[in-house]
mmCIF file of C-alpha atoms in Angstrom:
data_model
loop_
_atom_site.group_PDB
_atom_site.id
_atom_site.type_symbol
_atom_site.label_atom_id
_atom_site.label_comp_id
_atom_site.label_asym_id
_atom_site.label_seq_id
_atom_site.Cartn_x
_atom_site.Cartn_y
_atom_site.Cartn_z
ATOM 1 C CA UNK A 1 -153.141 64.562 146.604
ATOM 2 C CA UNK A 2 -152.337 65.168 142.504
ATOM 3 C CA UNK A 3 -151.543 62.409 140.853
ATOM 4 C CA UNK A 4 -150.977 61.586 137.054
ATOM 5 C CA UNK A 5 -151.654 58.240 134.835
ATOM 6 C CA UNK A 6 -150.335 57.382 131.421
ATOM 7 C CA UNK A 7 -152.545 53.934 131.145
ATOM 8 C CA UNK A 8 -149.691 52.569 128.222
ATOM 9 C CA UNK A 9 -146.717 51.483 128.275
ATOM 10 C CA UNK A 10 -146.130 51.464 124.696
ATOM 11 C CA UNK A 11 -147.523 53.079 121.325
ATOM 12 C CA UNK A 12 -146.630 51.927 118.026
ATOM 13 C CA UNK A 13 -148.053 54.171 115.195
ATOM 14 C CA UNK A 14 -146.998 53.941 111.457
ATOM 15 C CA UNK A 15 -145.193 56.473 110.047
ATOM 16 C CA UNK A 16 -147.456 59.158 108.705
ATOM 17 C CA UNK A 17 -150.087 58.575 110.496
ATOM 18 C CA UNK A 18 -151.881 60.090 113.437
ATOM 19 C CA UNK A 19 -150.297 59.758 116.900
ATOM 20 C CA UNK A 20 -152.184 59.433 120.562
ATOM 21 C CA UNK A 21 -150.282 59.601 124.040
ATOM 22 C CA UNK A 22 -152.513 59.273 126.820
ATOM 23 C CA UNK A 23 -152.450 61.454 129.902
ATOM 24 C CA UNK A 24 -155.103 61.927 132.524
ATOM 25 C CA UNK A 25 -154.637 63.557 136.218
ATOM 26 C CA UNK A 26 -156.114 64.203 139.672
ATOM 27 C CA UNK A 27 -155.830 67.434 141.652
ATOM 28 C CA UNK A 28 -157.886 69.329 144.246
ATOM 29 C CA UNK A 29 -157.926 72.546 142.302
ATOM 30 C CA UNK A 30 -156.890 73.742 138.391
ATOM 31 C CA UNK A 31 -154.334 72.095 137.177
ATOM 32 C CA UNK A 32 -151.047 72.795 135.536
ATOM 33 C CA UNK A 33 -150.064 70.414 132.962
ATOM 34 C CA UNK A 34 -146.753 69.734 130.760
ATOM 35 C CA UNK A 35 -145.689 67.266 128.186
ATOM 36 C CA UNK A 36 -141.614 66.003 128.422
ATOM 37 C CA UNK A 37 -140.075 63.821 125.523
ATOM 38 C CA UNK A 38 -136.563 62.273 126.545
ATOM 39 C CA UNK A 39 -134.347 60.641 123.963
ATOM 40 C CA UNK A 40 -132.241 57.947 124.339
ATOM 41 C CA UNK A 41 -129.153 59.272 126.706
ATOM 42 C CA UNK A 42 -130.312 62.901 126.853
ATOM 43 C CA UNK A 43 -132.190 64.386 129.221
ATOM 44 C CA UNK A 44 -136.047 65.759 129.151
ATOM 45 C CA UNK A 45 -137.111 68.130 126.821
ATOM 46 C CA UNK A 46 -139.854 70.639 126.974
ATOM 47 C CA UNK A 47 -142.798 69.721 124.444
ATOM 48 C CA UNK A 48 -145.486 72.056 125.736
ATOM 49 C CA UNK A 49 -148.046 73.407 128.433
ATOM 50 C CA UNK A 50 -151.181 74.105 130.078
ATOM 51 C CA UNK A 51 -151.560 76.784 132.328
ATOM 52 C CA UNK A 52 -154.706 78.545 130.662
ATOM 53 C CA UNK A 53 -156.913 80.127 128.303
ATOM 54 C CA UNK A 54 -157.483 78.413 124.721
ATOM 55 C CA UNK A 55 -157.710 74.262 125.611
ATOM 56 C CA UNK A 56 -155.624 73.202 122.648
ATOM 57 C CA UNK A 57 -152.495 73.591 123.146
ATOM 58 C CA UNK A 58 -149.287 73.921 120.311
ATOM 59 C CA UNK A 59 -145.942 73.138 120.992
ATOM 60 C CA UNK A 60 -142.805 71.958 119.251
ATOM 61 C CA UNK A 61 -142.078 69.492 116.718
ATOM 62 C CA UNK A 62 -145.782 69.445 115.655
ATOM 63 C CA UNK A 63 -146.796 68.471 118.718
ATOM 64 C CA UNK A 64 -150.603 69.283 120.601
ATOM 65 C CA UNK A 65 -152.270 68.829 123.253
ATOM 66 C CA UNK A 66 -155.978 69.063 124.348
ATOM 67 C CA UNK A 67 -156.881 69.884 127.898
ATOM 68 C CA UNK A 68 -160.507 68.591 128.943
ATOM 69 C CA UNK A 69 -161.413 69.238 132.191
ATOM 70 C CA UNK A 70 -164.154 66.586 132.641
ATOM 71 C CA UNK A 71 -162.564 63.929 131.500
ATOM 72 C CA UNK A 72 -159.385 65.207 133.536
ATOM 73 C CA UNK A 73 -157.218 64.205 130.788
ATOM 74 C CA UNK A 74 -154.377 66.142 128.580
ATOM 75 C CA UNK A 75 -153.433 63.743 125.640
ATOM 76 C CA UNK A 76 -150.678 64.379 123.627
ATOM 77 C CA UNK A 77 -151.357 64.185 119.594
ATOM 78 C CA UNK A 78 -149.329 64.771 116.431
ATOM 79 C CA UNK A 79 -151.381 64.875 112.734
ATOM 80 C CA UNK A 80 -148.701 62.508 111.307
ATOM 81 C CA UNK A 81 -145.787 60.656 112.986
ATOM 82 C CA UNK A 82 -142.479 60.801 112.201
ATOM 83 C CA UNK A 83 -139.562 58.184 112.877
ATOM 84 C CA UNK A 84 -137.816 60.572 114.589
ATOM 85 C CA UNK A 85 -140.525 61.087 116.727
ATOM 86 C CA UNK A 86 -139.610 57.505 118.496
ATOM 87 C CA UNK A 87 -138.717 58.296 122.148
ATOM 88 C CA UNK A 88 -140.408 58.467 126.030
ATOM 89 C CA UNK A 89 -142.796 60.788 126.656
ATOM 90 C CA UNK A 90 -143.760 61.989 129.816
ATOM 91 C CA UNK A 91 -147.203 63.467 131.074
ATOM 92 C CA UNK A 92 -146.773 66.116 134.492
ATOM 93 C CA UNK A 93 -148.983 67.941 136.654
ATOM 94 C CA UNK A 94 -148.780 70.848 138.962
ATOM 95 C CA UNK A 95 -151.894 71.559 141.455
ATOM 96 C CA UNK A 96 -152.573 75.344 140.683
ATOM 97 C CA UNK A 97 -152.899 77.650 143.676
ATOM 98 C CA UNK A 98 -151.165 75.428 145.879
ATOM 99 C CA UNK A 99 -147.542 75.228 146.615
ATOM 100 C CA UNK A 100 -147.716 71.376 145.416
ATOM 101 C CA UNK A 101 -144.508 70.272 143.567
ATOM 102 C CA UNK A 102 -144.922 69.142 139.845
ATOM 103 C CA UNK A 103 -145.343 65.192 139.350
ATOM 104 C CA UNK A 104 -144.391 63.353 136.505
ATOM 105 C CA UNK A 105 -146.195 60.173 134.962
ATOM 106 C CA UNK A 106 -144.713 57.309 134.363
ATOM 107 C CA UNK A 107 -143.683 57.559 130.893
ATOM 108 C CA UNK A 108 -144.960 56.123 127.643
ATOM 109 C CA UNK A 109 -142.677 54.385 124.706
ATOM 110 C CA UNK A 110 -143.551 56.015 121.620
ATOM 111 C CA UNK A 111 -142.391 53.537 118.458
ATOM 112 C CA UNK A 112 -143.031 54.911 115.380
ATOM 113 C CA UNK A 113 -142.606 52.344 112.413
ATOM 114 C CA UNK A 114 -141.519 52.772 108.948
ATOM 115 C CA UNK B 1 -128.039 80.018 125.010
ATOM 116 C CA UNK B 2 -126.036 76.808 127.221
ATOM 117 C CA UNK B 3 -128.168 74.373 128.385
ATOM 118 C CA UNK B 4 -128.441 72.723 131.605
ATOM 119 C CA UNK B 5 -124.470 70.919 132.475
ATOM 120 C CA UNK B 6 -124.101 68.172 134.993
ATOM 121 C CA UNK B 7 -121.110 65.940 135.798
ATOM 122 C CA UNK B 8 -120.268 63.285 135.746
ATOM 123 C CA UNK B 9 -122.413 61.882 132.968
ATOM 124 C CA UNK B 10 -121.964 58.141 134.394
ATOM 125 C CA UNK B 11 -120.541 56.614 137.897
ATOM 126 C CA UNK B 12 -120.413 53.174 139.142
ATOM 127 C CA UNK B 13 -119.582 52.607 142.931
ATOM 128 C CA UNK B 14 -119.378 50.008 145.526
ATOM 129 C CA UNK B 15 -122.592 50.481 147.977
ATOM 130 C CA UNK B 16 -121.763 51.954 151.176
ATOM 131 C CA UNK B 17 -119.705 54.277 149.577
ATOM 132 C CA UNK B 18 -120.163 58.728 148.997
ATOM 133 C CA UNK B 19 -120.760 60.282 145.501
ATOM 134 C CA UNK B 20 -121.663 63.655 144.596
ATOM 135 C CA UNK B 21 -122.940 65.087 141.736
ATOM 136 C CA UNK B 22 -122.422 68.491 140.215
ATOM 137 C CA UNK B 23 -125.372 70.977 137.914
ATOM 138 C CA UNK B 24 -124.698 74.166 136.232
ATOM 139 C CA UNK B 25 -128.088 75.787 135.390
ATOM 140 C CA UNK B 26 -128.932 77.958 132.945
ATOM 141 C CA UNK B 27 -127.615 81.450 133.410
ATOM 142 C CA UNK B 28 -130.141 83.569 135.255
ATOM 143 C CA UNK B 29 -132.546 80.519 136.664
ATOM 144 C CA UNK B 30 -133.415 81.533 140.393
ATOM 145 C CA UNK B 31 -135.141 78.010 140.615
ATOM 146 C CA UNK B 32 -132.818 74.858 140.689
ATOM 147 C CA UNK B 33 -134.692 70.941 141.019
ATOM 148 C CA UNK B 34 -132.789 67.606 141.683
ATOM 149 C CA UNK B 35 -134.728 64.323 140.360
ATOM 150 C CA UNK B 36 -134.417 61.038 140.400
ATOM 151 C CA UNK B 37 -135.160 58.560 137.805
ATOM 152 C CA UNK B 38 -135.440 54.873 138.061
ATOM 153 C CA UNK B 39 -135.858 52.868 135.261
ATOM 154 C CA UNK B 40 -139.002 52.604 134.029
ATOM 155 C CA UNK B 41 -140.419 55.393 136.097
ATOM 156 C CA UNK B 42 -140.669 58.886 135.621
ATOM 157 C CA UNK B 43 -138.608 61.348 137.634
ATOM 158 C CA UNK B 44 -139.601 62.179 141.280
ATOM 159 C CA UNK B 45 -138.584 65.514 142.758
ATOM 160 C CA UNK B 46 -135.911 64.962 145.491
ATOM 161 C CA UNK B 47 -135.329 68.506 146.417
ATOM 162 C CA UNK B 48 -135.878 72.124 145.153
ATOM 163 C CA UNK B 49 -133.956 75.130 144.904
ATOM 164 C CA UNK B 50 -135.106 78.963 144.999
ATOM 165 C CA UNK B 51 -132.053 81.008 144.967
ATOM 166 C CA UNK B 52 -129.826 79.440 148.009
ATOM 167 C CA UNK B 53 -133.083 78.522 149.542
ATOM 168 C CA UNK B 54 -134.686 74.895 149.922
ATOM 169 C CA UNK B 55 -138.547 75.438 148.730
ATOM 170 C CA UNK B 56 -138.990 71.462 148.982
ATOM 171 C CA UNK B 57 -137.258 68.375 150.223
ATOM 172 C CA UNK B 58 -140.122 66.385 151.288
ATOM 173 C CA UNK B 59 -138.518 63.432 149.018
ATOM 174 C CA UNK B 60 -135.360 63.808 150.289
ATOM 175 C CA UNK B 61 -133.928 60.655 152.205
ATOM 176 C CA UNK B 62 -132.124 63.103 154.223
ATOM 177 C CA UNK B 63 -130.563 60.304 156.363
ATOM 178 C CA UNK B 64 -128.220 59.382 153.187
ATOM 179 C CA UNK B 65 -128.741 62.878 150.652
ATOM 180 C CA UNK B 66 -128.093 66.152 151.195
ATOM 181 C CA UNK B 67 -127.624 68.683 148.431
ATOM 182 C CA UNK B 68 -126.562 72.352 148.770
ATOM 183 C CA UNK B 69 -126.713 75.515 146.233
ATOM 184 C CA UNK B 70 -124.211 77.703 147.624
ATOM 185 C CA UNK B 71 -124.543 81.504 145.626
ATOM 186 C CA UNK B 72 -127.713 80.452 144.520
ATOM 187 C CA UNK B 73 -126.201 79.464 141.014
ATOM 188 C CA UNK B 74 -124.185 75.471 140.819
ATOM 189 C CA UNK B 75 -125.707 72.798 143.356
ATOM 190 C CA UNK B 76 -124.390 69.302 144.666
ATOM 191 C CA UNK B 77 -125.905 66.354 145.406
ATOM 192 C CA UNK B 78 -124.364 63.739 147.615
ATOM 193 C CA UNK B 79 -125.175 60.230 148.528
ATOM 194 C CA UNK B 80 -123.216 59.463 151.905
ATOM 195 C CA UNK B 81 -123.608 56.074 152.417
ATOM 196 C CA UNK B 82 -125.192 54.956 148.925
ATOM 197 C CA UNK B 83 -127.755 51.708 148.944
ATOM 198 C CA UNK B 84 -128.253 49.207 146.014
ATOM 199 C CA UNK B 85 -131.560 51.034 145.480
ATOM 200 C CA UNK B 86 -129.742 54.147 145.208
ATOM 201 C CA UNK B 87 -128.862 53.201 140.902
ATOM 202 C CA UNK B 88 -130.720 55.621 139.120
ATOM 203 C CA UNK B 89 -129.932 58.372 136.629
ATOM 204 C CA UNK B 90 -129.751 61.843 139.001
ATOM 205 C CA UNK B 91 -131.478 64.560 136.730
ATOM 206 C CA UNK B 92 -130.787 68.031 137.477
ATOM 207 C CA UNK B 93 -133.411 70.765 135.939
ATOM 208 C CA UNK B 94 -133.643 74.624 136.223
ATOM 209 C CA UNK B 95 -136.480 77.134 135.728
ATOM 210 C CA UNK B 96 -136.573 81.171 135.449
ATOM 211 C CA UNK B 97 -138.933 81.193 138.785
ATOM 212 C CA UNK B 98 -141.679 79.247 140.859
ATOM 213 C CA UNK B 99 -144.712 80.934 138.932
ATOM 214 C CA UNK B 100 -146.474 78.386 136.184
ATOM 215 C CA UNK B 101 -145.811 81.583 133.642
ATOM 216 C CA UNK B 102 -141.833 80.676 134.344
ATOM 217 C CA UNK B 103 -142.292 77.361 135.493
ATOM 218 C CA UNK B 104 -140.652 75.059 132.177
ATOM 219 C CA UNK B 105 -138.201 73.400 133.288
ATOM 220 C CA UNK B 106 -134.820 72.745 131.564
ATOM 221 C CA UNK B 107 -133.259 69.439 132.047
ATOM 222 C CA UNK B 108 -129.693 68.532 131.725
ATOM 223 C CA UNK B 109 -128.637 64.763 130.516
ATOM 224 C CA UNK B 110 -128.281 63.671 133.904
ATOM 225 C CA UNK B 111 -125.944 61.658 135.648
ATOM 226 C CA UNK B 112 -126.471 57.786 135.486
ATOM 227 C CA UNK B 113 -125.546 56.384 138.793
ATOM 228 C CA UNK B 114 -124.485 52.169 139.442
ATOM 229 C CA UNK B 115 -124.437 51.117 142.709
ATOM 230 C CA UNK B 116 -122.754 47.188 143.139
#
């Protein structure tokens, strides 16, 4: 069965500097993988994907993430935080080749100070 | 482009008692998902939409929920009796197909659901 794991809760990063959001996953085959953010009262946005090809991945806002396969993880990064960068992020996987429904993580508070 | 509607935004009702809630997706999606969010979790697929067709409703507690996409375009989700456990926010999401290529999903803001 796939399965996904965002070990913290919370991250608090000062403003301007380099951001980390953990992600790592379990699936039979290749994996699919997205990053969400959700703001306070809205619902999820799309930040990015991994379906294949180059293992660095670019989305929006700034926002990257690196796919390594043998560590089974997909973290989320960002060169230099913003304030208004502060919101939940959320780490899903979808096994590839199978008809297996996307499933999300658990979520991880992103506080950026100023 | 419009994004994702749902309605109502917020509900509060007695337990034992029906709601339904109502999604719009984005013009052109052929795939339509209903979540569920608890707080502090992430959202867990209740049942998903391709066309008028059901593709999944393994998560379904299809003794209390039942949803429908009549047309293949809006969808409803009901709660018929509704349980304390039921208080969650109800997130409705659309995608252009079921392949990863068109798989992002679109979320709308969700409908924040109270049961007393």
């Amino acid at each position: 069965a796939q399965s996904v794991a965002q070990p913290e809760d919370q991250v608090n990063v000062a403003e301007g500097n380099p951001l980390t959001v953990k992600c790592t996953y379990s699936v039979s085959g290749n994996p699919y993988l997205f990053w969400y953010v959700q703001y306070p009262n809205r619902g999820l946005q799309f930040l990015l994907k991994y379906i294949t090809g180059d293992n660095l991945v670019k989305g929006s806002y700034g926002f990257e993430a690196e796919f390594n396969k043998s560590q089974t993880s997909f973290h989320l990064k960002k060169p230099s935080a913003l304030v208004s960068d502060s919101a939940l992020y959320f780490c899903a996987v979808r096994d590839r080749g199978r008809d297996d429904k996307i499933i999300f993580g658990k979520g991880t508070r992103l506080h950026i100070l100023p | 482009e419009a994004g994702v509607a749902q309605s109502p935004r917020y509900k509060i009702i007695e337990k034992r008692q029906s709601v339904a809630f109502w999604c719009n997706p984005i013009s052109g999606h052929a795939t339509l998902y209903w979540y569920q969010q608890i707080l502090g979790q992430g959202p867990k697929l209740l049942i998903q939409f391709q066309n008028n067709g059901v593709v999944d409703d393994s998560q379904l507690p299809k003794d209390r929920f039942s949803a429908e996409r009549l047309k293949g375009v809006d969808s409803t989700l009901k709660i018929q009796p509704a349980k304390l456990e039921d208080s969650a926010v109800y997130l409705c999401a659309s995608s252009l197909g079921n392949l990863a290529e068109t798989d992002t999903q679109y979320f709308g803001p969700g409908t924040r659901l109270t049961v007393l």
